[in-house]
């Protein structure tokens, strides 16, 4: 290699984060000991199934850190000056991810033994390596935190109805199972109601689906305002809602249901611009937990009572 080429290579090495503050004589030593290799786009640099004994510093080109799973999703992108393989060199383990050349790359290869000799000659390399690892750890923590945040969002969306902001059927079924188990152990009473908005299909046909959405939001708000803190309610599906009354028998539940029926009837419905829309009424079916009943049978009992309320003329409560 010509002297000018050596100087150019050493100058390039000196700009890499790993070699910040490294004396010139050590950089010459690195130039003599470390090989520069070319890899082509798509070529694998690191693989969790193969042992790794070197650090690879990207001189030119780009690489991808990929999920080692079947999907091979890109987790991060590496560019000029960044390195890979340091973790498996330090701990002697397998690479934790797959690294693939995203483009044709030129790499400076530092073998494991060479790295330890280099650190002995220039301890500043250890500091630079720690900075690299710290930066990577910080990034990994940010990814984990974002993943946890998204997990909470998904969990919320899986249990909350987006239109009304109420819990959904999945959440209600889980809650009702727990309440039934608790009441069976404690001997407490438990009642539920199933509410259906009267003639909701006709309302949608006459006023439009957006108006129907506004009507459902008004019903949900009327229920929220009319229930006790200990009561729970959810949108069961379509125009149906279910409320759970722990510690309440059928007689007391009927009084609550009548108040809620009247609240729905009186609650104003407005469109998204605030203009008034026709109000709605609701039919309600009540059921109380009986010995040996499970969630499905209790819901079936409330559903049967709801149909009795509808058949009796709607806008009423039935047991």
Coordinates of C-alpha atoms in Angstrom, one line a residue:
X1 CA 0.0 0.0 0.0
X2 CA 1.3 3.5 -0.9
X3 CA 2.2 5.9 1.8
X4 CA -0.7 8.2 0.7
X5 CA -3.1 5.3 0.9
X6 CA -1.9 4.4 4.4
X7 CA -2.3 8.0 5.5
X8 CA -5.8 8.2 4.0
X9 CA -6.8 5.0 5.7
X10 CA -5.5 6.1 9.1
X11 CA -7.2 9.5 8.7
X12 CA -10.4 7.6 8.1
X13 CA -9.9 5.3 11.0
X14 CA -9.2 8.3 13.3
X15 CA -12.7 9.8 12.6
X16 CA -14.5 6.6 13.8
X17 CA -16.1 6.9 17.3
X18 CA -14.2 3.9 18.6
X19 CA -10.9 5.5 17.9
X20 CA -11.6 9.0 19.3
X21 CA -8.5 10.2 21.2
X22 CA -6.4 7.2 20.2
X23 CA -2.7 8.1 19.6
X24 CA -1.4 8.1 16.1
X25 CA 1.1 5.3 16.7
X26 CA -1.8 3.0 17.9
X27 CA -3.8 3.9 14.8
X28 CA -0.8 2.8 12.7
X29 CA -0.8 -0.5 14.7
X30 CA -4.5 -0.9 14.0
X31 CA -3.9 -0.3 10.3
X32 CA -1.2 -3.1 10.3
X33 CA -3.3 -5.6 12.3
X34 CA -6.8 -5.1 11.0
X35 CA -8.2 -6.2 7.7
X36 CA -10.6 -4.2 5.5
X37 CA -13.1 -6.4 3.7
X38 CA -15.9 -5.8 1.3
X39 CA -19.3 -7.4 1.7
X40 CA -22.2 -7.2 -0.7
X41 CA -25.8 -6.1 -0.2
X42 CA -27.8 -9.0 1.5
X43 CA -24.7 -10.7 2.9
X44 CA -25.0 -11.7 6.6
X45 CA -22.4 -10.2 9.0
X46 CA -23.7 -11.6 12.2
X47 CA -26.1 -14.4 12.9
X48 CA -27.4 -15.7 16.3
X49 CA -26.7 -19.3 15.2
X50 CA -23.0 -18.7 14.6
X51 CA -20.3 -17.7 17.0
X52 CA -18.7 -14.3 16.4
X53 CA -15.1 -13.3 17.2
X54 CA -14.8 -9.9 15.7
X55 CA -16.0 -6.3 15.7
X56 CA -17.0 -4.9 12.4
X57 CA -16.8 -1.1 11.8
X58 CA -18.6 0.3 8.8
X59 CA -16.2 2.3 6.7
X60 CA -18.8 2.8 3.9
X61 CA -22.3 1.6 3.2
X62 CA -25.3 0.7 5.4
X63 CA -26.3 -2.4 7.4
X64 CA -29.5 -3.6 9.1
X65 CA -30.0 -5.1 12.5
X66 CA -32.8 -7.6 12.0
X67 CA -35.1 -9.6 14.2
X68 CA -33.7 -13.1 14.4
X69 CA -37.3 -14.5 14.1
X70 CA -39.0 -15.7 11.0
X71 CA -40.2 -12.2 10.0
X72 CA -36.7 -10.8 9.8
X73 CA -38.0 -7.3 10.6
X74 CA -35.5 -4.5 10.6
X75 CA -34.9 -3.3 14.1
X76 CA -32.2 -0.6 13.4
X77 CA -30.0 0.8 10.7
X78 CA -26.2 1.2 10.9
X79 CA -24.2 3.7 9.0
X80 CA -20.6 4.8 8.5
X81 CA -18.5 4.8 11.7
X82 CA -20.9 2.5 13.6
X83 CA -19.8 -0.9 14.8
X84 CA -21.5 -4.3 15.4
X85 CA -20.4 -7.5 17.1
X86 CA -19.0 -5.8 20.3
X87 CA -21.4 -7.5 22.6
X88 CA -20.6 -11.1 21.5
X89 CA -16.9 -10.3 21.6
X90 CA -17.1 -8.9 25.2
X91 CA -19.3 -11.6 26.7
X92 CA -18.2 -14.5 24.5
X93 CA -21.9 -15.3 23.7
X94 CA -23.7 -15.7 20.4
X95 CA -24.9 -12.5 18.6
X96 CA -28.3 -11.4 19.9
X97 CA -29.5 -10.3 16.4
X98 CA -28.9 -10.8 12.8
X99 CA -27.0 -8.1 11.0
X100 CA -27.2 -7.9 7.2
X101 CA -25.5 -5.6 4.7
X102 CA -28.2 -3.2 3.4
X103 CA -25.9 -2.0 0.6
X104 CA -22.4 -3.0 -0.5
X105 CA -20.2 -2.2 2.5
X106 CA -16.5 -1.8 3.3
X107 CA -15.8 -3.0 6.9
X108 CA -12.8 -2.7 9.2
X109 CA -12.5 -6.1 11.0
X110 CA -11.1 -6.1 14.5
X111 CA -10.5 -9.7 15.8
X112 CA -11.3 -10.4 19.4
X113 CA -7.6 -10.8 20.5
X114 CA -6.7 -7.7 18.6
X115 CA -9.4 -5.7 20.4
X116 CA -8.1 -6.7 23.9
X117 CA -4.5 -5.8 22.9
X118 CA -5.8 -2.5 21.5
X119 CA -7.5 -1.7 24.8
X120 CA -4.3 -2.5 26.7
X121 CA -2.3 -0.1 24.4
X122 CA -5.0 2.6 24.5
X123 CA -7.5 2.4 27.4
X124 CA -9.4 5.3 25.8
X125 CA -10.8 2.6 23.4
X126 CA -12.5 1.0 26.4
X127 CA -14.1 4.4 27.2
X128 CA -15.3 4.8 23.6
X129 CA -16.6 1.2 23.6
X130 CA -18.6 2.0 26.8
X131 CA -20.1 5.1 25.1
X132 CA -21.2 2.9 22.2
X133 CA -22.7 0.3 24.5
X134 CA -24.4 3.0 26.6
X135 CA -25.9 4.7 23.5
X136 CA -27.2 1.3 22.3
X137 CA -28.6 0.5 25.7
X138 CA -30.3 3.8 25.9
X139 CA -31.9 3.2 22.5
X140 CA -32.9 -0.3 23.5
X141 CA -34.6 1.1 26.7
X142 CA -36.4 3.7 24.6
X143 CA -37.7 0.9 22.3
X144 CA -38.8 -1.2 25.3
X145 CA -40.6 1.8 26.8
X146 CA -42.3 2.6 23.5
X147 CA -43.3 -1.1 23.2
X148 CA -44.8 -1.1 26.7
X149 CA -46.7 2.1 25.8
X150 CA -48.1 0.6 22.7
X151 CA -49.0 -2.6 24.6
X152 CA -51.0 -0.5 27.0
X153 CA -52.7 1.3 24.1
X154 CA -53.6 -2.1 22.5
X155 CA -54.8 -3.5 25.8
X156 CA -57.0 -0.4 26.3
X157 CA -58.3 -0.6 22.7
X158 CA -59.1 -4.3 23.2
X159 CA -61.4 -3.5 26.2
X160 CA -62.8 -0.1 25.4
X161 CA -65.5 0.8 22.8
X162 CA -64.1 3.7 20.7
X163 CA -67.5 5.3 20.0
X164 CA -68.8 5.6 23.5
X165 CA -65.7 5.4 25.5
X166 CA -67.3 2.6 27.6
X167 CA -65.9 -0.8 28.3
X168 CA -66.7 -3.3 25.6
X169 CA -68.2 -6.8 25.6
X170 CA -64.9 -8.5 26.2
X171 CA -64.2 -6.5 29.3
X172 CA -67.7 -7.0 30.6
X173 CA -67.6 -10.7 30.3
X174 CA -64.3 -10.8 32.2
X175 CA -65.7 -8.5 34.9
X176 CA -69.0 -10.4 35.2
X177 CA -67.1 -13.7 35.7
X178 CA -65.2 -12.1 38.5
X179 CA -68.3 -10.6 40.1
X180 CA -70.2 -13.9 39.9
X181 CA -67.2 -15.7 41.5
X182 CA -67.0 -13.1 44.3
X183 CA -70.8 -13.2 45.0
X184 CA -70.8 -17.0 45.1
X185 CA -68.1 -17.0 47.7
X186 CA -69.5 -14.1 49.8
X187 CA -73.2 -14.9 49.4
X188 CA -73.9 -11.3 48.2
X189 CA -76.6 -10.5 45.7
X190 CA -75.9 -9.5 42.1
X191 CA -78.2 -8.1 39.5
X192 CA -77.6 -7.0 35.9
X193 CA -79.6 -5.1 33.3
X194 CA -79.6 -5.3 29.6
X195 CA -80.6 -2.2 27.8
X196 CA -81.6 -1.9 24.1
X197 CA -82.2 1.4 22.3
X198 CA -85.8 1.3 20.9
X199 CA -86.3 1.3 17.1
X200 CA -82.6 2.1 16.6
X201 CA -82.5 0.8 13.0
X202 CA -85.4 3.1 12.1
X203 CA -83.6 6.0 13.8
X204 CA -80.5 5.3 11.7
X205 CA -82.5 5.0 8.5
X206 CA -84.4 8.2 9.2
X207 CA -81.6 10.4 10.5
X208 CA -78.4 8.8 9.3
X209 CA -75.7 6.7 10.9
X210 CA -73.8 9.7 12.3
X211 CA -77.0 10.7 14.1
X212 CA -77.2 7.2 15.3
X213 CA -73.7 7.4 16.7
X214 CA -74.6 10.6 18.5
X215 CA -77.7 8.9 20.0
X216 CA -75.5 6.0 21.3
X217 CA -73.1 8.4 22.8
X218 CA -75.9 10.2 24.6
X219 CA -77.3 6.9 26.0
X220 CA -73.8 6.0 27.2
X221 CA -73.5 9.3 29.0
X222 CA -76.9 9.0 30.6
X223 CA -75.9 5.6 32.0
X224 CA -72.6 6.9 33.3
X225 CA -74.3 9.8 35.1
X226 CA -77.0 7.6 36.5
X227 CA -74.9 4.8 37.9
X228 CA -73.2 4.5 41.3
X229 CA -69.4 4.4 41.6
X230 CA -69.6 0.7 42.4
X231 CA -71.7 -0.2 39.4
X232 CA -70.1 -1.0 36.0
X233 CA -71.5 -0.7 32.5
X234 CA -70.4 -1.6 29.0
X235 CA -71.5 -1.4 25.4
X236 CA -72.5 -5.0 24.8
X237 CA -72.8 -4.6 21.0
X238 CA -74.7 -2.5 18.5
X239 CA -77.4 -0.6 20.5
X240 CA -77.2 -2.9 23.5
X241 CA -75.7 -2.0 26.9
X242 CA -75.2 -4.0 30.0
X243 CA -74.8 -2.8 33.6
X244 CA -73.7 -4.8 36.6
X245 CA -75.0 -4.0 40.1
X246 CA -72.9 -5.8 42.8
X247 CA -74.6 -6.3 46.2
X248 CA -78.0 -5.3 44.7
X249 CA -81.1 -7.5 44.6
X250 CA -83.8 -7.5 41.9
X251 CA -86.2 -5.1 43.7
X252 CA -83.5 -2.4 44.2
X253 CA -82.2 -3.0 40.7
X254 CA -85.6 -2.3 39.3
X255 CA -85.7 1.1 40.9
X256 CA -82.2 1.9 39.4
X257 CA -83.3 0.6 36.0
X258 CA -86.4 2.8 36.0
X259 CA -84.3 5.8 36.8
X260 CA -81.9 4.9 34.0
X261 CA -84.8 4.4 31.5
X262 CA -86.1 7.8 32.3
X263 CA -82.6 9.3 32.1
X264 CA -82.1 7.9 28.6
X265 CA -85.5 9.2 27.5
X266 CA -84.8 12.7 28.9
X267 CA -81.2 13.0 27.8
X268 CA -80.7 15.4 24.9
X269 CA -79.2 14.1 21.7
X270 CA -77.1 16.5 19.6
X271 CA -75.1 16.1 16.4
X272 CA -71.3 16.8 16.2
X273 CA -72.0 20.5 15.5
X274 CA -74.2 20.8 18.6
X275 CA -77.5 20.9 16.7
X276 CA -80.4 19.1 18.5
X277 CA -81.5 15.6 17.2
X278 CA -84.6 13.6 18.1
X279 CA -84.2 11.8 21.5
X280 CA -84.4 8.0 22.0
X281 CA -86.0 5.7 24.5
X282 CA -84.8 2.3 25.8
X283 CA -86.2 -1.0 26.9
X284 CA -84.5 -2.8 29.8
X285 CA -84.4 -6.4 31.0
X286 CA -83.4 -7.3 34.5
X287 CA -82.0 -10.5 36.0
X288 CA -80.6 -11.5 39.4
X289 CA -77.9 -14.1 40.0
X290 CA -79.3 -17.4 41.1
X291 CA -77.4 -20.3 42.7
X292 CA -75.4 -22.2 40.2
X293 CA -75.8 -19.6 37.4
X294 CA -72.8 -18.8 35.2
X295 CA -72.2 -15.7 33.2
X296 CA -73.9 -16.9 30.0
X297 CA -77.1 -18.1 31.8
X298 CA -77.3 -14.8 33.7
X299 CA -77.0 -12.8 30.5
X300 CA -79.5 -15.1 28.8
X301 CA -82.0 -14.3 31.6
X302 CA -81.5 -10.6 31.2
X303 CA -81.9 -10.9 27.4
X304 CA -85.2 -12.8 27.9
X305 CA -86.4 -10.1 30.2
X306 CA -85.4 -7.5 27.6
X307 CA -87.5 -9.1 25.0
X308 CA -90.5 -9.2 27.4
X309 CA -90.1 -5.4 27.8
X310 CA -90.0 -5.0 24.0
X311 CA -93.0 -7.2 23.5
X312 CA -94.9 -5.2 26.1
X313 CA -94.5 -2.0 24.1
X314 CA -90.9 -0.8 24.6
X315 CA -89.6 2.1 26.8
X316 CA -90.1 0.0 29.9
X317 CA -88.4 -2.3 32.4
X318 CA -89.1 -6.0 32.7
X319 CA -87.9 -8.8 34.9

